[in-house]
């Protein structure tokens, strides 16, 4: 009997164990899985730029809600985390796939990515780490492209750009990468997702590709806003223009005028001339292209064909906000243009892939390309410009290290053996020497670097007088004398009545290249901080940002708003392509160092006190843009050692913040790649050279005051009384034709 009872007990015990194990396995099955992440555009993205990321989750056995987090290192190797909005929880259903869209900013080329799904009770939270490799795969993501690479994204039928890019640079830091997308679903839903894209190309001969955009206004709005903030869009649209660019078309907001009709063009000569090719499009030179016609064209027409008395531009250099819009009224992915040998030259010119768009006369000094980005030089200068902070030369550090080794080695030996003649005293002398040297080093470092937080800031504020739109960008480099954490947000320099259109976008700013601290460094930066910091869901704040002792951090803020431009304008072009008219300063503050740019010419207007008007007929004679922007007096300090034409060589200008800023603001107009020997691809949206090609726009550049916006640490200002600010304002000014100038004169 006892034996039978023992058997029954053993069976019950085994059954309980089975149930417990089964329950545990069932509980494990209930958890969702992170099956994959998709980053960038078909896996391509640039380091130091916002890029889209999709986290793909597979539901478990029960419905769950939570948030998704993605963690990647910044340019200093500190982990950064973005998180989905708390007010819109992510829902996961059993057996179903859920995709969550976020935006991340990767700071190291071989950085791993950690994705998490976190529930409120954290019982069903899951995470997965993806490692960087040469190609994406199971558990592997592609490494980021250097910030100095050119990333071109194309949507629609392929143009066949392989031949065009065959002769591009093979240098790792300056390569061009082409990504071909197949669906509008691959486009970001927020403008910052395009930040790493240099050029977006849309080909439209298959309109079904773009029809989904009619039902997805967010993607169109994101694309339009990116262009308005400095992006570059190239649209190829011929036969399908009526559907896509007519009333309520998917691309109506992305055209250089108002679509009216499609006409047949049977001329090939304008295309052949534009491409520089001597080869005909067809052997008999007979062609028939369907080309859209626009009214109220905004911009400059090129490769103009004729249909009777009607002029039909085949290429239009236009603009949208602060960005570039190039429209080609042809379908280059279809024959006969698809097989035309001259298409490479045409596309090369239409896409403007060269680094120097405009070549102006100036200094003949040409610098060998280094592959570095000019942003790196700006960071270096800001790093050396803190008030009360002295950078200790490396040679001095090396000398002191050698001296320290000699002191605690031969010095201590000589002291205790030759002078004191008591070797056992080394137990006292050695610690005293170490303590004394350590105390001296700390005192010297504190004396050199100070005990105050310092902030250096460069701000670019751009005003569009035609739309009253304001675009702002602030680069801030700050130094902290102690280990600290910061809760950072940004307050733009706007009047109280002015509303920011969307919260300011804040982030860290990396250093391109392979140099120490560079994002492309193979070893990467090693951080002492494991926990890192978080971005707010709206990306308008960074919380608990750690910075090491006596270290610096570079951060960036971008914003856009609407505010009236405080200028009275009456500008028109003359028959010899100069400007006539006047500019009135209607603000309550003086405008300093005013320079007016139009085409290849620049006028030095000097100071414009509040309430004054400058008449161009009494202004100084104009000079070439490059000559004036690189002149002896163009910087913070006057440089007398100039070239024969009066320009300052870059080797003498590269330590001057204002000269660097002016070079970046009009990099292509100054032939910046040849002038500086550097690239301008990391923050190239700031380059407004393309407006100098527009006959209906001029650019006024002024130096602002000390206030270029304020970073906040929590609710307190970041910085002190000895911070340094370089603020530059640029105004896009409408220019009327010569006839209007004559009317204005007669009316007055």
XYZ file of C-alpha atoms in Angstrom:
748
model
C 0.000 0.000 0.000
C 2.779 2.376 0.935
C 4.498 1.580 -2.354
C 1.343 2.448 -4.328
C 0.932 5.758 -2.452
C 4.561 6.588 -3.136
C 4.018 5.950 -6.854
C 0.936 8.183 -6.876
C 2.874 10.971 -5.134
C 5.683 10.672 -7.654
C 3.187 10.882 -10.518
C 1.580 13.975 -8.990
C 5.005 15.563 -8.531
C 5.954 14.816 -12.134
C 2.650 16.258 -13.340
C 3.216 19.436 -11.325
C 6.725 19.800 -12.805
C 5.375 19.328 -16.317
C 2.704 21.958 -15.710
C 5.256 24.389 -14.278
C 7.648 23.900 -17.191
C 4.797 24.126 -19.661
C 3.563 27.303 -18.002
C 7.056 28.766 -18.187
C 7.358 27.862 -21.850
C 3.901 29.288 -22.485
C 4.921 32.508 -20.729
C 7.994 32.715 -22.932
C 5.858 32.237 -26.043
C 3.694 35.176 -25.011
C 6.543 37.649 -25.478
C 6.801 39.443 -28.826
C 9.933 39.317 -30.961
C 11.948 42.023 -32.670
C 12.496 40.358 -36.020
C 14.391 43.066 -37.903
C 15.292 46.732 -38.246
C 15.545 48.661 -41.508
C 17.692 51.769 -41.408
C 18.130 54.601 -43.892
C 17.252 54.299 -47.574
C 17.599 50.667 -48.566
C 20.254 50.382 -45.851
C 22.186 53.529 -46.847
C 22.534 56.403 -44.384
C 25.117 59.004 -43.412
C 26.817 59.284 -40.056
C 25.936 62.327 -37.984
C 22.591 62.891 -39.742
C 19.026 62.037 -38.837
C 17.861 58.998 -40.761
C 14.683 56.878 -40.679
C 14.649 53.521 -38.940
C 11.900 50.918 -38.907
C 11.628 48.462 -36.040
C 9.671 45.355 -37.045
C 7.984 43.403 -34.259
C 6.108 40.118 -34.320
C 3.323 39.652 -31.793
C 3.343 36.907 -29.182
C 0.391 35.111 -27.673
C -1.379 38.087 -26.081
C -2.074 41.688 -27.156
C 0.411 44.194 -25.726
C 0.983 47.936 -25.720
C 4.195 49.767 -24.959
C 6.910 51.985 -26.390
C 9.824 51.282 -28.714
C 13.337 52.522 -28.011
C 16.375 52.510 -30.288
C 19.876 53.164 -28.917
C 22.984 54.068 -30.940
C 26.187 55.946 -29.966
C 26.743 59.605 -30.765
C 29.955 61.026 -32.209
C 31.647 60.811 -28.790
C 30.640 57.180 -28.288
C 27.964 58.034 -25.706
C 24.778 55.938 -26.102
C 21.774 57.954 -27.286
C 18.188 56.744 -27.227
C 15.142 57.788 -29.229
C 11.715 56.676 -28.091
C 8.266 56.442 -29.639
C 5.657 58.945 -28.338
C 4.171 58.064 -24.965
C 0.764 59.419 -25.992
C 0.625 57.012 -28.940
C 1.473 53.581 -27.497
C 2.621 50.873 -29.870
C 0.075 48.066 -30.079
C 1.105 44.481 -30.877
C -1.441 41.805 -31.781
C -0.820 38.046 -31.525
C 0.658 36.579 -34.677
C 0.766 39.923 -36.487
C 3.659 42.105 -37.625
C 3.910 45.698 -36.416
C 6.283 48.295 -37.869
C 7.352 51.325 -35.834
C 8.957 54.324 -37.555
C 11.539 56.401 -35.690
C 14.506 58.629 -36.532
C 18.023 58.009 -35.244
C 21.387 59.754 -35.509
C 24.314 57.320 -35.683
C 27.730 58.634 -34.660
C 30.154 55.779 -35.364
C 30.753 53.755 -38.508
C 30.796 50.343 -36.828
C 28.194 51.115 -34.174
C 25.770 48.462 -32.926
C 22.065 49.251 -32.650
C 19.872 48.110 -29.770
C 16.093 48.008 -30.215
C 13.690 47.534 -27.301
C 9.965 47.055 -26.842
C 8.975 48.035 -23.308
C 5.576 47.422 -21.732
C 4.246 49.355 -18.758
C 4.793 46.435 -16.354
C 8.095 45.501 -18.097
C 7.159 41.803 -17.770
C 6.897 41.321 -21.512
C 9.664 43.702 -22.560
C 12.103 42.438 -25.182
C 15.312 43.754 -26.733
C 17.662 42.817 -29.534
C 21.077 44.098 -30.573
C 22.030 44.436 -34.234
C 25.699 44.684 -35.156
C 27.161 46.693 -38.032
C 28.639 44.901 -41.018
C 29.483 45.518 -44.667
C 25.979 44.395 -45.671
C 22.707 44.033 -43.820
C 21.442 40.578 -42.915
C 19.947 38.607 -40.053
C 20.937 40.544 -36.946
C 23.297 42.753 -38.989
C 22.840 46.321 -40.208
C 24.955 48.101 -42.798
C 27.535 50.523 -41.438
C 26.987 54.239 -41.923
C 28.469 56.207 -44.812
C 30.992 58.960 -44.060
C 29.398 62.359 -43.487
C 31.447 63.656 -46.431
C 29.944 61.184 -48.896
C 27.298 62.252 -51.377
C 24.049 60.268 -50.987
C 21.686 60.453 -53.964
C 18.241 58.877 -53.625
C 16.089 58.202 -56.696
C 12.426 57.191 -56.852
C 10.633 55.908 -59.926
C 11.945 54.270 -63.108
C 15.739 54.175 -63.101
C 17.586 56.805 -65.117
C 20.623 54.583 -65.519
C 22.983 56.820 -63.583
C 25.713 54.178 -63.432
C 27.541 55.672 -66.418
C 27.270 59.123 -64.883
C 28.794 58.029 -61.577
C 31.503 55.857 -63.128
C 33.982 58.731 -63.106
C 33.148 59.911 -59.593
C 35.790 59.887 -56.866
C 36.790 56.498 -55.473
C 38.196 58.068 -52.313
C 36.327 56.635 -49.346
C 35.599 60.041 -47.832
C 34.248 61.676 -50.999
C 32.394 58.893 -52.811
C 28.927 59.193 -54.304
C 26.300 56.581 -53.440
C 23.086 56.066 -55.411
C 20.025 54.408 -53.885
C 17.080 53.448 -56.097
C 13.719 53.261 -54.312
C 10.716 51.425 -55.730
C 7.830 52.751 -53.654
C 6.700 55.971 -51.987
C 6.249 53.894 -48.827
C 10.051 54.077 -48.489
C 9.958 57.876 -48.160
C 10.183 59.405 -44.655
C 7.128 60.894 -42.981
C 9.134 63.708 -41.342
C 11.495 66.142 -43.067
C 14.506 65.327 -40.875
C 14.568 61.830 -42.353
C 16.105 63.363 -45.490
C 18.902 65.163 -43.623
C 21.633 62.881 -44.959
C 20.378 63.057 -48.570
C 22.167 65.472 -50.879
C 19.867 65.089 -53.885
C 16.471 63.429 -54.332
C 15.549 62.500 -57.915
C 11.957 61.809 -58.984
C 11.253 60.155 -62.361
C 7.581 60.038 -63.271
C 6.969 58.059 -66.470
C 5.130 55.478 -64.323
C 2.544 57.603 -62.458
C 1.227 54.649 -60.476
C 4.365 54.913 -58.326
C 3.225 58.326 -57.038
C -0.543 57.839 -56.766
C -0.320 56.626 -53.132
C 0.986 60.090 -52.167
C -2.478 61.554 -52.785
C -3.695 59.599 -49.760
C -0.532 60.209 -47.721
C -0.149 63.944 -47.206
C 2.492 63.440 -44.495
C 5.093 62.155 -46.961
C 4.469 64.997 -49.408
C 4.639 67.541 -46.581
C 7.894 66.036 -45.289
C 9.448 66.168 -48.762
C 8.297 69.731 -49.394
C 9.528 70.955 -46.007
C 12.928 69.307 -46.492
C 13.369 71.148 -49.790
C 12.200 74.420 -48.238
C 14.813 74.053 -45.496
C 17.686 73.635 -47.952
C 17.243 70.285 -49.692
C 17.858 69.634 -53.378
C 15.129 68.071 -55.527
C 15.375 67.131 -59.217
C 12.138 66.173 -61.001
C 11.957 64.518 -64.434
C 8.387 64.775 -65.712
C 7.145 64.801 -69.296
C 4.174 62.817 -70.538
C 2.551 62.308 -67.108
C 2.658 65.927 -65.964
C -1.092 66.493 -66.256
C -1.932 63.725 -63.781
C 0.907 64.362 -61.343
C 1.259 68.155 -61.517
C -2.187 69.351 -62.465
C -4.873 70.317 -59.978
C -4.786 67.980 -56.946
C -1.903 65.995 -58.416
C 0.461 64.050 -56.197
C 3.376 66.396 -56.998
C 1.514 69.679 -57.482
C 3.386 71.316 -54.588
C 6.765 70.457 -56.112
C 6.634 72.353 -59.411
C 8.276 75.626 -60.514
C 5.010 77.235 -61.656
C 1.390 76.474 -62.529
C 0.855 73.604 -64.955
C -1.282 74.495 -67.981
C -0.850 71.893 -70.722
C 1.375 69.338 -72.433
C 2.721 70.142 -75.886
C 4.650 68.155 -78.478
C 8.216 69.321 -79.068
C 10.013 68.096 -82.175
C 13.341 69.841 -81.632
C 16.465 68.049 -80.460
C 18.991 70.856 -80.843
C 18.293 72.501 -77.424
C 18.998 69.199 -75.653
C 22.161 68.516 -77.616
C 23.455 72.020 -76.969
C 22.672 71.793 -73.253
C 24.521 68.477 -72.931
C 27.561 69.672 -74.877
C 27.298 66.582 -77.055
C 27.809 66.527 -80.800
C 25.919 63.232 -81.129
C 22.328 63.448 -82.317
C 19.520 61.941 -80.267
C 18.302 60.027 -83.331
C 20.052 59.344 -86.602
C 17.515 61.357 -88.625
C 17.165 64.011 -85.877
C 13.428 63.396 -85.762
C 12.037 63.441 -82.251
C 8.682 64.007 -80.606
C 8.731 64.810 -76.890
C 5.725 65.521 -74.707
C 6.740 68.481 -72.547
C 4.692 70.256 -69.845
C 4.106 74.000 -70.035
C 3.927 76.209 -66.937
C 2.884 79.781 -66.304
C 4.313 82.036 -63.627
C 7.630 80.198 -63.742
C 9.759 80.792 -60.666
C 13.437 80.617 -61.558
C 15.703 80.483 -64.598
C 14.847 78.635 -67.805
C 17.480 76.633 -69.675
C 17.487 74.474 -72.834
C 14.476 76.344 -74.208
C 12.609 74.857 -77.182
C 10.053 76.599 -79.380
C 6.606 75.655 -80.555
C 5.585 78.419 -82.901
C 5.795 81.610 -80.858
C 5.656 79.696 -77.564
C 8.907 79.224 -75.650
C 8.944 75.916 -73.758
C 11.712 75.482 -71.149
C 13.047 71.941 -71.038
C 15.139 72.595 -67.915
C 14.095 75.036 -65.177
C 16.435 76.028 -62.334
C 13.983 76.955 -59.633
C 13.788 77.121 -55.859
C 11.367 76.221 -53.115
C 11.914 78.112 -49.889
C 15.649 77.935 -49.216
C 16.151 74.782 -51.272
C 16.856 73.931 -54.901
C 14.280 72.630 -57.356
C 15.451 71.542 -60.800
C 12.701 70.562 -63.219
C 13.392 68.611 -66.428
C 10.316 68.371 -68.649
C 11.368 65.097 -70.277
C 11.249 61.378 -69.560
C 14.916 60.393 -69.694
C 14.167 56.798 -68.722
C 12.357 56.197 -72.028
C 13.663 55.979 -75.605
C 15.098 57.706 -77.511
C 16.705 59.614 -74.631
C 17.445 56.398 -72.753
C 19.908 55.289 -75.470
C 21.292 58.709 -76.409
C 25.095 58.815 -75.891
C 24.851 62.489 -74.955
C 22.569 61.750 -72.017
C 25.551 61.479 -69.635
C 26.563 65.067 -70.337
C 22.961 66.220 -70.039
C 22.422 64.499 -66.697
C 25.801 65.671 -65.403
C 24.801 69.265 -66.001
C 21.173 68.866 -64.920
C 22.080 67.196 -61.618
C 25.070 69.505 -61.000
C 27.171 66.806 -59.401
C 30.388 68.829 -59.562
C 31.598 70.330 -56.270
C 32.083 73.788 -57.790
C 28.898 74.967 -59.443
C 30.126 78.464 -60.182
C 33.680 79.432 -60.912
C 34.500 83.070 -60.286
C 37.731 84.850 -60.804
C 39.844 85.237 -57.752
C 43.031 83.989 -56.231
C 44.829 81.428 -58.344
C 45.979 79.599 -55.237
C 44.580 76.070 -55.298
C 44.802 73.791 -52.287
C 45.135 70.023 -52.583
C 41.969 68.241 -51.474
C 42.276 66.771 -47.983
C 38.929 64.956 -47.857
C 38.032 66.822 -44.666
C 34.794 68.733 -44.265
C 34.899 72.434 -43.485
C 32.703 71.777 -40.428
C 35.739 70.134 -38.819
C 37.722 73.355 -39.190
C 34.893 75.384 -37.655
C 34.814 73.014 -34.661
C 38.570 73.291 -34.239
C 38.458 77.097 -34.243
C 35.567 77.186 -31.767
C 37.499 74.783 -29.552
C 40.406 77.229 -29.401
C 38.264 80.338 -28.851
C 36.882 79.874 -25.329
C 37.432 82.902 -23.107
C 39.625 81.976 -20.146
C 40.377 78.475 -21.442
C 43.897 77.808 -22.715
C 44.648 74.746 -24.792
C 47.812 73.092 -23.480
C 50.198 72.343 -26.380
C 50.910 68.677 -26.959
C 54.655 69.340 -26.907
C 54.361 70.744 -23.377
C 52.325 67.740 -22.251
C 54.943 65.375 -23.675
C 57.735 67.351 -21.989
C 55.973 67.230 -18.602
C 55.331 63.486 -18.917
C 59.013 62.854 -19.629
C 59.944 65.092 -16.696
C 57.563 63.194 -14.411
C 59.109 59.859 -15.408
C 62.603 61.208 -14.766
C 61.512 62.601 -11.393
C 59.969 59.435 -9.965
C 62.653 57.212 -11.508
C 66.250 58.505 -11.659
C 65.343 61.571 -9.589
C 63.997 59.597 -6.659
C 66.909 57.148 -6.864
C 69.463 59.987 -6.763
C 67.658 61.674 -3.848
C 67.459 58.685 -1.504
C 70.772 57.059 -2.473
C 73.128 59.958 -3.178
C 71.805 62.842 -1.129
C 69.933 61.293 1.816
C 71.856 58.010 1.595
C 68.835 56.242 3.061
C 67.314 53.983 0.367
C 64.435 53.053 2.661
C 63.216 56.657 2.478
C 61.893 55.871 -1.002
C 58.741 54.630 0.765
C 58.175 58.236 1.763
C 59.704 60.208 -1.113
C 58.020 58.299 -3.908
C 54.408 58.813 -2.663
C 55.207 62.439 -1.874
C 56.509 63.008 -5.410
C 53.451 61.360 -6.961
C 51.084 63.339 -4.748
C 52.950 66.588 -5.360
C 53.049 66.155 -9.131
C 49.361 65.181 -9.189
C 48.402 68.238 -7.151
C 50.546 70.455 -9.367
C 49.053 69.001 -12.532
C 45.527 69.546 -11.217
C 46.331 73.140 -10.220
C 47.943 73.871 -13.590
C 45.049 72.361 -15.544
C 42.509 74.264 -13.455
C 44.498 77.472 -13.960
C 44.665 76.928 -17.713
C 41.056 75.839 -18.222
C 39.249 77.760 -15.496
C 36.294 76.664 -13.418
C 33.431 78.139 -15.468
C 31.236 76.634 -18.160
C 31.939 78.345 -21.495
C 29.851 78.488 -24.674
C 30.919 79.388 -28.226
C 28.117 79.593 -30.764
C 27.759 80.216 -34.505
C 24.228 81.008 -35.683
C 22.831 81.368 -39.207
C 19.392 83.016 -39.485
C 17.920 83.186 -42.990
C 14.899 85.328 -43.931
C 12.795 84.886 -47.065
C 11.249 88.277 -47.801
C 8.902 86.731 -50.385
C 7.191 84.395 -47.881
C 8.244 85.816 -44.469
C 9.754 82.424 -43.625
C 12.685 82.271 -41.213
C 15.134 79.359 -41.068
C 17.618 79.110 -38.235
C 20.648 76.945 -37.500
C 22.783 77.164 -34.367
C 26.077 75.318 -33.879
C 27.064 75.393 -30.229
C 30.358 74.206 -28.770
C 30.494 74.254 -24.963
C 33.166 73.448 -22.392
C 32.510 72.147 -18.891
C 35.169 72.167 -16.130
C 33.576 69.258 -14.289
C 31.730 66.019 -14.900
C 28.111 66.996 -15.358
C 24.817 66.029 -16.946
C 22.723 68.484 -18.923
C 19.047 68.644 -19.869
C 19.302 70.575 -23.119
C 16.652 72.420 -25.107
C 16.821 75.486 -27.338
C 14.983 78.811 -27.393
C 15.221 80.471 -30.849
C 15.980 84.207 -31.166
C 12.454 85.228 -32.174
C 10.085 88.002 -31.100
C 7.604 86.988 -28.424
C 4.720 87.158 -30.887
C 6.433 84.847 -33.373
C 5.468 81.193 -33.313
C 7.928 78.448 -34.179
C 6.511 76.120 -36.819
C 7.212 72.873 -35.065
C 9.484 72.577 -32.080
C 13.204 73.273 -32.617
C 15.039 70.121 -33.656
C 18.103 69.545 -31.455
C 20.941 67.028 -31.699
C 24.650 66.464 -31.222
C 26.950 67.562 -34.052
C 29.679 65.126 -35.044
C 33.128 65.545 -36.525
C 33.472 64.088 -40.034
C 36.492 62.057 -41.043
C 39.167 59.832 -39.530
C 40.860 62.342 -37.228
C 40.871 61.934 -33.456
C 37.231 62.122 -32.413
C 36.021 61.648 -35.996
C 32.904 59.622 -36.699
C 34.688 57.516 -39.311
C 37.504 56.444 -36.998
C 37.827 52.660 -37.169
C 38.395 52.319 -33.436
C 35.624 54.740 -32.549
C 35.366 56.822 -29.446
C 35.302 55.114 -26.071
C 32.905 56.666 -23.595
C 33.082 56.528 -19.819
C 29.298 56.759 -19.720
C 27.369 53.538 -20.246
C 23.826 54.803 -19.698
C 23.994 57.701 -22.119
C 21.102 60.087 -22.689
C 17.669 60.248 -24.285
C 16.037 62.443 -26.873
C 12.501 63.559 -26.187
C 9.942 61.868 -28.481
C 9.576 65.156 -30.413
C 13.399 65.454 -30.752
C 13.265 68.941 -29.233
C 15.298 68.113 -26.106
C 18.188 65.926 -24.931
C 17.949 64.708 -21.347
C 20.813 63.743 -19.008
C 23.579 64.444 -21.537
C 26.846 63.483 -19.780
C 30.063 65.393 -20.438
C 33.441 64.453 -18.982
C 35.767 66.604 -16.889
C 37.383 69.476 -18.842
C 35.682 68.319 -22.029
C 33.622 69.840 -24.813
C 30.407 68.904 -26.580
C 29.105 70.190 -29.904
C 25.352 70.439 -30.374
C 23.048 71.782 -33.076
C 19.564 73.288 -33.186
C 17.419 73.895 -36.280
C 14.123 75.760 -36.418
C 11.696 77.458 -38.807
C 9.127 80.186 -38.185
C 7.123 82.947 -39.828
C 7.887 86.607 -39.155
C 7.793 89.790 -41.271
C 11.158 90.858 -42.669
C 12.027 94.342 -41.301
C 13.248 95.719 -44.627
C 11.771 98.110 -47.135
C 12.668 96.845 -50.600
C 12.743 98.410 -54.042
C 15.195 96.401 -56.119
C 15.279 95.707 -59.839
C 17.876 94.522 -62.289
C 19.408 96.695 -64.940
C 20.103 95.888 -68.564
C 23.717 95.059 -67.707
C 22.596 92.534 -65.037
C 23.362 94.761 -62.049
C 21.001 96.031 -59.362
C 19.229 99.351 -58.993
C 16.956 100.634 -56.261
C 17.181 100.873 -52.493
C 16.996 98.946 -49.216
C 15.524 100.475 -46.042
C 16.296 99.202 -42.553
C 12.887 99.326 -40.853
C 14.019 97.500 -37.714
C 14.937 99.097 -34.389
C 18.547 97.930 -34.531
C 21.520 98.590 -36.774
C 22.597 96.083 -39.414
C 26.369 95.560 -39.386
C 28.777 94.582 -42.165
C 26.093 94.534 -44.856
C 26.951 92.887 -48.178
C 24.446 92.648 -51.039
C 24.960 89.783 -53.523
C 23.395 89.434 -56.952
C 24.679 87.170 -59.695
C 28.456 87.488 -59.782
C 28.464 90.893 -58.104
C 28.653 92.063 -54.497
C 28.099 95.515 -52.980
C 29.746 96.491 -49.683
C 27.013 98.543 -47.964
C 28.800 98.868 -44.620
C 26.619 99.745 -41.614
C 22.879 100.353 -41.934
C 21.621 102.194 -38.823
C 17.991 101.703 -37.801
C 15.591 103.750 -39.900
C 18.047 104.478 -42.712
C 17.841 103.764 -46.439
C 20.683 102.795 -48.754
C 20.395 103.804 -52.406
C 22.509 101.594 -54.643
C 23.203 104.489 -56.982
C 25.321 106.079 -54.238
C 26.845 102.842 -52.915
C 30.370 101.666 -53.587
C 31.083 100.086 -56.928
C 30.318 96.347 -56.935
C 33.083 93.783 -56.878
C 33.169 90.099 -57.738
C 31.484 87.932 -55.106
C 34.608 85.908 -54.356
C 36.797 89.003 -54.224
C 34.595 90.742 -51.655
C 33.798 87.714 -49.474
C 37.490 86.781 -49.198
C 38.920 90.304 -49.048
C 41.343 91.672 -46.455
C 38.503 93.118 -44.337
C 35.997 90.270 -44.751
C 36.758 88.587 -41.417
C 36.879 89.255 -37.690
C 40.342 90.746 -38.147
C 41.966 92.473 -41.101
C 44.586 90.446 -42.973
C 46.977 92.507 -45.058
C 48.878 89.616 -46.632
C 46.616 89.194 -49.653
C 46.993 87.823 -53.155
C 47.443 90.092 -56.160
C 43.668 90.340 -56.654
C 43.044 91.373 -53.040
C 41.737 88.026 -51.792
C 43.058 86.300 -48.680
C 44.457 82.759 -49.176
C 42.600 80.187 -47.123
C 45.729 79.152 -45.224
C 45.611 82.629 -43.629
C 41.822 82.723 -43.254
C 41.155 79.315 -41.720
C 41.431 80.472 -38.090
C 38.831 83.238 -38.521
C 35.237 82.257 -37.674
C 33.633 84.930 -39.851
C 35.738 84.001 -42.878
C 34.864 80.328 -42.385
C 31.178 81.209 -42.034
C 31.159 83.260 -45.240
C 32.917 80.448 -47.069
C 30.274 77.962 -45.929
C 27.380 80.319 -46.705
C 28.472 80.574 -50.371
C 30.777 77.587 -50.743
C 30.069 76.775 -54.395
C 30.048 80.411 -55.498
C 33.552 80.748 -54.048
C 34.703 77.509 -55.713
C 35.136 76.399 -52.130
C 36.570 72.970 -52.849
C 39.495 74.541 -54.701
C 39.802 77.565 -52.414
C 39.837 75.593 -49.142
C 40.953 72.109 -50.197
C 37.994 70.823 -48.166
C 34.519 69.465 -48.795
C 31.187 70.959 -47.757
C 28.843 68.015 -47.507
C 27.968 67.553 -43.847
C 25.981 70.789 -43.433
C 25.668 71.722 -47.103
C 22.059 72.898 -46.709
C 23.516 76.206 -45.469
C 25.081 76.977 -48.861
C 22.925 79.570 -50.664
C 25.082 79.848 -53.793
C 22.217 78.643 -55.992
C 20.294 81.858 -55.340
C 23.061 83.810 -57.065
C 21.987 82.057 -60.282
C 18.417 83.379 -59.977
C 17.582 86.598 -61.863
C 14.683 87.457 -59.548
C 16.508 87.174 -56.197
C 19.321 88.939 -54.365
C 20.888 88.047 -51.020
C 21.701 90.537 -48.271
C 24.236 89.278 -45.709
C 24.601 91.049 -42.361
C 26.313 90.348 -39.094
C 23.831 90.082 -36.233
C 24.137 90.958 -32.573
C 25.258 88.824 -29.681
C 21.993 86.926 -29.307
C 21.555 84.006 -31.645
C 19.222 81.975 -29.487
C 19.662 80.460 -26.059
C 20.312 76.892 -25.008
C 18.659 75.928 -21.741
C 19.909 73.456 -19.149
C 16.610 72.542 -17.595
C 14.992 75.943 -17.081
C 18.274 77.858 -16.730
C 20.403 79.383 -19.509
C 23.424 77.356 -20.573
C 26.524 79.526 -20.382
C 27.787 82.664 -18.705
C 28.817 86.288 -19.187
C 31.873 85.529 -21.323
C 30.234 83.383 -23.976
C 30.992 84.192 -27.611
C 28.371 84.421 -30.348
C 28.827 84.838 -34.085
C 25.430 85.566 -35.653
C 24.924 85.916 -39.412
C 21.672 86.983 -41.062
C 20.848 86.396 -44.711
C 17.842 87.936 -46.450
C 16.387 86.631 -49.719
C 15.197 89.767 -51.510
C 12.888 89.905 -54.556
C 14.298 91.619 -57.634
C 12.029 93.007 -60.333
C 12.825 93.316 -64.046
C 14.377 96.451 -65.501
C 11.009 97.720 -66.704
C 9.677 97.899 -63.143
C 12.676 99.976 -62.127
C 11.818 102.524 -64.815
C 8.211 102.667 -63.605
C 9.311 103.176 -60.002
C 11.587 106.025 -61.065
C 8.860 107.752 -63.064
C 6.322 107.407 -60.234
C 8.725 108.973 -57.774
